[in-house]
CSV table of C-alpha atoms and ligand atoms in Angstrom, one decimal:
chain,number,residue,atom,x,y,z
W,14,UNK,CA,114.3,206.3,136.5
W,15,UNK,CA,112.1,204.6,135.2
W,16,UNK,CA,110.1,201.3,136.8
W,17,UNK,CA,112.1,198.4,134.9
W,18,UNK,CA,115.5,199.0,135.7
W,19,UNK,CA,118.3,197.5,137.7
W,20,UNK,CA,117.7,198.9,141.9
W,21,UNK,CA,121.7,199.3,142.9
W,22,UNK,CA,121.7,198.3,146.4
W,23,UNK,CA,125.0,199.9,149.0
W,24,UNK,CA,125.5,198.7,152.3
W,25,UNK,CA,127.7,200.8,154.6
W,26,UNK,CA,129.1,200.0,158.1
W,27,UNK,CA,128.5,201.1,161.4
W,28,UNK,CA,130.1,204.4,161.8
W,29,UNK,CA,130.3,207.3,160.5
W,30,UNK,CA,132.8,207.6,157.8
W,31,UNK,CA,131.5,204.4,156.1
W,32,UNK,CA,127.9,205.9,155.7
W,33,UNK,CA,129.4,209.1,153.7
W,34,UNK,CA,130.9,207.2,151.1
W,35,UNK,CA,127.9,205.1,151.3
W,36,UNK,CA,125.6,208.2,150.6
W,37,UNK,CA,129.2,209.3,147.9
W,38,UNK,CA,128.4,205.9,146.0
W,39,UNK,CA,124.4,206.7,146.2
W,40,UNK,CA,124.2,209.2,144.7
W,41,UNK,CA,127.2,209.0,142.3
W,42,UNK,CA,125.4,205.7,141.1
W,43,UNK,CA,122.1,207.7,140.3
W,44,UNK,CA,123.4,210.6,138.6
W,45,UNK,CA,124.2,207.5,135.7
W,46,UNK,CA,120.1,207.0,135.6
W,47,UNK,CA,120.1,204.1,137.7
W,48,UNK,CA,117.7,203.6,140.8
W,49,UNK,CA,119.5,202.9,144.1
W,50,UNK,CA,119.0,201.9,147.6
W,51,UNK,CA,121.6,202.8,150.7
W,52,UNK,CA,121.4,200.7,153.5
W,53,UNK,CA,122.9,202.7,156.1
W,54,UNK,CA,124.8,201.1,158.8
W,55,UNK,CA,123.6,197.4,158.3
W,56,UNK,CA,126.2,196.3,161.1
W,57,UNK,CA,129.8,195.3,161.2
W,58,UNK,CA,132.7,194.0,158.9
W,59,UNK,CA,130.9,190.2,158.9
W,60,UNK,CA,127.6,191.8,158.6
W,61,UNK,CA,128.2,193.2,155.5
W,62,UNK,CA,130.3,190.9,154.2
W,63,UNK,CA,127.7,188.4,154.2
W,64,UNK,CA,125.1,190.4,152.8
W,65,UNK,CA,127.1,191.4,150.1
W,66,UNK,CA,128.1,187.6,149.6
W,67,UNK,CA,124.2,186.6,149.7
W,68,UNK,CA,123.0,189.3,147.2
W,69,UNK,CA,121.8,191.4,149.8
W,70,UNK,CA,123.7,193.9,148.7
W,71,UNK,CA,125.4,195.0,145.8
W,72,UNK,CA,128.5,197.1,147.0
W,73,UNK,CA,129.8,198.4,149.7
W,74,UNK,CA,133.2,200.2,151.5
W,75,UNK,CA,135.9,198.3,152.9
W,76,UNK,CA,140.0,198.7,153.8
W,77,UNK,CA,142.4,196.1,152.0
W,78,UNK,CA,143.8,195.7,155.9
W,79,UNK,CA,140.9,194.3,156.7
W,80,UNK,CA,140.2,192.1,153.7
W,81,UNK,CA,143.1,190.2,154.5
W,82,UNK,CA,143.5,190.4,158.6
W,83,UNK,CA,139.4,190.0,159.0
W,84,UNK,CA,137.8,188.3,156.1
W,85,UNK,CA,140.8,186.3,154.7
W,86,UNK,CA,142.6,186.2,158.3
W,87,UNK,CA,144.9,183.2,158.2
W,88,UNK,CA,145.1,182.6,154.6
W,89,UNK,CA,148.5,184.6,153.1
W,90,UNK,CA,147.9,187.1,150.4
W,91,UNK,CA,151.4,188.2,149.6
W,92,UNK,CA,150.4,191.1,147.1
W,93,UNK,CA,147.3,192.3,145.2
W,94,UNK,CA,146.9,189.8,143.2
W,95,UNK,CA,146.6,187.4,145.7
W,96,UNK,CA,143.7,189.6,147.5
W,97,UNK,CA,142.0,190.1,143.8
W,98,UNK,CA,141.7,186.1,143.6
W,99,UNK,CA,140.5,185.3,146.8
W,100,UNK,CA,138.0,187.8,146.5
W,101,UNK,CA,137.2,186.5,142.8
W,102,UNK,CA,136.7,183.2,143.7
W,103,UNK,CA,133.6,184.6,146.4
W,104,UNK,CA,132.2,186.5,143.3
W,105,UNK,CA,133.3,189.6,145.0
W,106,UNK,CA,135.7,192.5,142.8
W,107,UNK,CA,138.1,195.5,144.4
W,108,UNK,CA,136.8,198.0,142.3
W,109,UNK,CA,137.3,201.9,143.1
W,110,UNK,CA,140.0,202.4,145.1
W,111,UNK,CA,139.0,206.1,147.3
W,112,UNK,CA,142.7,207.6,147.4
W,113,UNK,CA,143.5,207.0,151.6
W,114,UNK,CA,144.6,204.8,154.1
W,115,UNK,CA,142.4,204.6,157.3
W,116,UNK,CA,144.0,202.6,159.7
W,117,UNK,CA,143.5,201.2,162.9
W,118,UNK,CA,146.1,203.3,165.6
W,119,UNK,CA,146.3,202.9,169.7
W,120,UNK,CA,145.8,206.5,171.1
W,121,UNK,CA,146.2,208.9,174.5
W,122,UNK,CA,145.5,212.4,175.9
W,123,UNK,CA,148.1,213.9,174.6
W,124,UNK,CA,148.7,215.6,178.3
W,125,UNK,CA,148.1,211.9,179.6
W,126,UNK,CA,150.8,210.3,177.0
W,127,UNK,CA,153.3,213.5,177.4
W,128,UNK,CA,152.8,212.8,181.5
W,129,UNK,CA,153.8,209.1,181.3
W,130,UNK,CA,156.1,208.9,179.3
W,131,UNK,CA,154.4,207.4,176.0
W,132,UNK,CA,155.6,208.0,172.3
W,133,UNK,CA,154.5,204.6,171.0
W,134,UNK,CA,153.1,201.4,171.7
W,135,UNK,CA,155.3,199.4,173.0
W,136,UNK,CA,155.8,202.5,175.5
W,137,UNK,CA,152.5,201.1,177.0
W,138,UNK,CA,154.4,197.5,178.7
W,139,UNK,CA,155.9,199.4,181.1
W,140,UNK,CA,152.4,200.7,182.3
W,141,UNK,CA,149.9,197.6,183.5
W,142,UNK,CA,147.8,199.7,184.9
W,143,UNK,CA,146.9,201.7,182.1
W,144,UNK,CA,142.7,201.2,181.5
W,145,UNK,CA,142.3,200.2,178.0
W,146,UNK,CA,138.8,200.9,176.0
W,147,UNK,CA,138.5,199.3,172.8
W,148,UNK,CA,135.5,199.3,169.8
W,149,UNK,CA,133.7,196.3,170.1
W,150,UNK,CA,134.6,194.9,166.8
W,151,UNK,CA,138.8,195.9,167.3
W,152,UNK,CA,138.4,193.7,170.9
W,153,UNK,CA,137.3,190.6,168.3
W,154,UNK,CA,139.5,190.8,165.2
W,155,UNK,CA,143.1,189.0,164.9
W,156,UNK,CA,144.3,192.7,163.7
W,157,UNK,CA,142.8,194.2,166.7
W,158,UNK,CA,143.2,194.0,170.6
W,159,UNK,CA,143.8,189.9,170.5
W,160,UNK,CA,147.1,190.2,168.2
W,161,UNK,CA,147.8,193.4,169.4
W,162,UNK,CA,148.2,192.5,172.9
W,163,UNK,CA,150.7,189.1,171.6
W,164,UNK,CA,152.1,191.2,169.0
W,165,UNK,CA,153.6,193.8,171.5
W,166,UNK,CA,153.5,191.1,175.1
W,167,UNK,CA,151.2,193.9,176.6
W,168,UNK,CA,150.4,193.1,180.2
W,169,UNK,CA,146.6,195.3,180.7
W,170,UNK,CA,144.2,193.0,182.5
W,171,UNK,CA,142.1,196.5,182.4
W,172,UNK,CA,140.3,195.8,179.0
W,173,UNK,CA,137.0,196.1,178.0
W,174,UNK,CA,134.8,196.4,174.8
W,175,UNK,CA,132.3,199.4,173.7
W,176,UNK,CA,131.3,201.5,171.4
W,177,UNK,CA,134.1,203.8,168.9
W,178,UNK,CA,132.1,207.0,169.5
W,179,UNK,CA,131.8,206.2,173.2
W,180,UNK,CA,135.6,205.7,173.6
W,181,UNK,CA,136.4,209.6,173.0
W,182,UNK,CA,133.9,210.6,175.8
W,183,UNK,CA,135.4,207.9,178.2
W,184,UNK,CA,139.0,209.6,177.0
W,185,UNK,CA,137.6,212.8,177.9
W,186,UNK,CA,136.0,211.7,181.4
W,187,UNK,CA,139.3,209.6,182.2
W,188,UNK,CA,137.5,206.6,182.2
W,189,UNK,CA,139.8,205.6,180.1
W,190,UNK,CA,143.3,205.8,179.0
W,191,UNK,CA,143.8,204.1,176.2
W,192,UNK,CA,142.3,202.8,172.7
W,193,UNK,CA,141.9,202.1,169.3
W,194,UNK,CA,141.7,205.3,166.8
W,195,UNK,CA,140.7,205.4,163.0
W,196,UNK,CA,143.4,207.6,161.3
W,197,UNK,CA,140.8,209.7,159.9
W,198,UNK,CA,138.4,209.9,162.8
W,199,UNK,CA,138.5,214.1,162.8
W,200,UNK,CA,138.5,213.7,166.6
W,201,UNK,CA,142.4,212.8,167.2
W,202,UNK,CA,142.6,216.5,166.2
W,203,UNK,CA,139.2,217.8,168.3
W,204,UNK,CA,140.3,215.8,171.5
W,205,UNK,CA,144.1,216.7,171.4
W,206,UNK,CA,145.2,212.7,171.1
W,207,UNK,CA,148.3,211.5,170.6
W,208,UNK,CA,148.8,208.2,167.7
W,209,UNK,CA,151.2,206.0,169.3
W,210,UNK,CA,153.4,204.7,167.3
W,211,UNK,CA,153.5,201.5,165.8
W,212,UNK,CA,157.2,200.9,166.4
W,213,UNK,CA,156.9,196.8,165.8
W,214,UNK,CA,154.8,197.4,162.8
W,215,UNK,CA,151.0,195.6,163.7
W,216,UNK,CA,149.3,197.1,161.9
W,217,UNK,CA,148.7,196.9,157.8
W,218,UNK,CA,147.4,199.5,155.4
W,219,UNK,CA,144.0,200.2,155.6
W,220,UNK,CA,143.1,201.5,151.5
W,221,UNK,CA,139.5,202.4,151.1
W,222,UNK,CA,138.0,200.5,148.1
W,223,UNK,CA,134.6,199.8,146.8
W,224,UNK,CA,133.9,196.0,146.7
W,225,UNK,CA,131.3,194.8,144.8
W,226,UNK,CA,129.5,191.7,143.5
W,227,UNK,CA,130.7,190.4,140.2
W,228,UNK,CA,127.4,190.5,138.8
W,229,UNK,CA,126.8,194.0,139.1
W,230,UNK,CA,129.1,194.7,135.9
W,231,UNK,CA,126.2,193.1,133.9
W,232,UNK,CA,123.2,194.5,136.1
W,233,UNK,CA,124.4,198.0,136.2
W,234,UNK,CA,127.4,198.8,134.1
W,235,UNK,CA,126.8,202.3,133.8
W,236,UNK,CA,126.5,202.5,137.8
W,237,UNK,CA,129.4,200.9,137.8
W,238,UNK,CA,131.1,203.2,135.9
W,239,UNK,CA,129.9,206.5,137.9
W,240,UNK,CA,131.5,204.9,140.8
W,241,UNK,CA,134.6,204.8,138.8
W,242,UNK,CA,134.8,208.4,139.1
W,243,UNK,CA,135.7,208.2,142.7
W,244,UNK,CA,139.1,206.7,141.8
W,245,UNK,CA,142.0,208.5,143.6
W,246,UNK,CA,139.8,211.2,144.3
W,247,UNK,CA,139.6,211.4,148.2
W,248,UNK,CA,143.0,212.2,150.5
W,249,UNK,CA,143.5,211.5,153.7
W,250,UNK,CA,143.2,214.8,154.9
W,251,UNK,CA,140.2,215.2,152.8
W,252,UNK,CA,138.3,212.4,154.2
W,253,UNK,CA,139.0,214.0,157.7
W,254,UNK,CA,137.6,216.9,156.9
W,255,UNK,CA,134.2,215.1,155.5
W,256,UNK,CA,134.0,213.4,158.7
W,257,UNK,CA,134.4,216.2,160.8
W,258,UNK,CA,131.8,217.8,159.3
W,259,UNK,CA,129.1,214.7,160.0
W,260,UNK,CA,130.3,213.9,163.5
W,261,UNK,CA,131.4,217.3,164.7
W,262,UNK,CA,129.4,219.6,163.0
W,263,UNK,CA,126.6,216.7,162.9
W,264,UNK,CA,125.8,217.9,159.2
W,265,UNK,CA,123.8,214.5,158.1
W,266,UNK,CA,126.2,212.3,155.6
W,267,UNK,CA,123.8,212.4,152.8
W,268,UNK,CA,124.4,216.5,152.7
W,269,UNK,CA,128.2,216.0,153.8
W,270,UNK,CA,128.6,213.5,150.8
W,271,UNK,CA,126.7,215.8,148.5
W,272,UNK,CA,128.8,218.7,149.1
W,273,UNK,CA,131.9,216.7,148.4
W,274,UNK,CA,130.6,215.6,145.4
W,275,UNK,CA,129.8,219.2,144.4
W,276,UNK,CA,133.2,221.3,145.3
W,277,UNK,CA,135.4,218.2,143.7
W,278,UNK,CA,133.9,216.6,140.8
W,279,UNK,CA,131.5,219.3,139.7
W,280,UNK,CA,128.5,217.2,140.1
W,281,UNK,CA,124.5,218.5,141.6
W,282,UNK,CA,122.6,215.4,143.1
K,26,PBE,N1,139.1,200.6,160.1
K,26,PBE,C1,139.3,200.9,160.7
K,26,PBE,C2,137.9,199.6,160.3
K,26,PBE,C3,137.4,200.5,161.0
K,26,PBE,C4,138.5,201.8,161.6
K,26,PBE,C5,138.6,201.7,158.8
K,26,PBE,C6,140.2,199.5,159.2
K,26,PBE,C7,137.2,198.6,159.3
K,26,PBE,O1,136.1,199.3,159.0
K,26,PBE,O2,137.8,198.3,159.2
């Protein structure tokens, strides 16, 4: 790519799946001939959203439920069209939808859940003594602990915030008994966790989508077209497998993304 063309800046949040998706986007767009930078693991949802609005980045992977519950918390956005309009008012477009849902969920070690007879989130009401630990962003979000506690009238008082990756070790060591999961985490199967049924339907769908600045359509239309090739191409099981490669087999995200693009789309990067 020449020195005078546009540079597209991709951002990703500070967790594995977001980085893999950011790498996929960066590699695909690079294939269209534009220069691409990937600002990896920039921070949490609010940090990425602000960076996008400021123009520090042009595009990043987000989730529909996160847009509704966190970015536009408190606003009534009954359907997809209403969400698109709210985004457009901020100069942001909801573009390529990847094809999987990565919902927050609540989980415990399978054996312990069995021993205590806990199958659904409302069963937690009978166990006020349980030690809860949630990822830092979950502790602060309306769809996270504050909303979950209210929705289910949960009585636990021993609740702490921690890094999401540490939560799995916390469950292993027994320091924690209940944590939030991301449904595409490879650790759910690896650590034999039980995903509790969300029997009061607290969590909305969190469909993975790339959101980009509206001006990207004029600046780098070919890059956007390249990104569009991912539309509907990543299933939930495929995403779990990619997360497993990165987290359990410790393959660098770049390589995980490149492997996917070559296997699924015949693309060499
Ligand atoms: N999620 C679940 C969160 C993290 C895990 C994908 C909806 C988010 O990034 O908004």
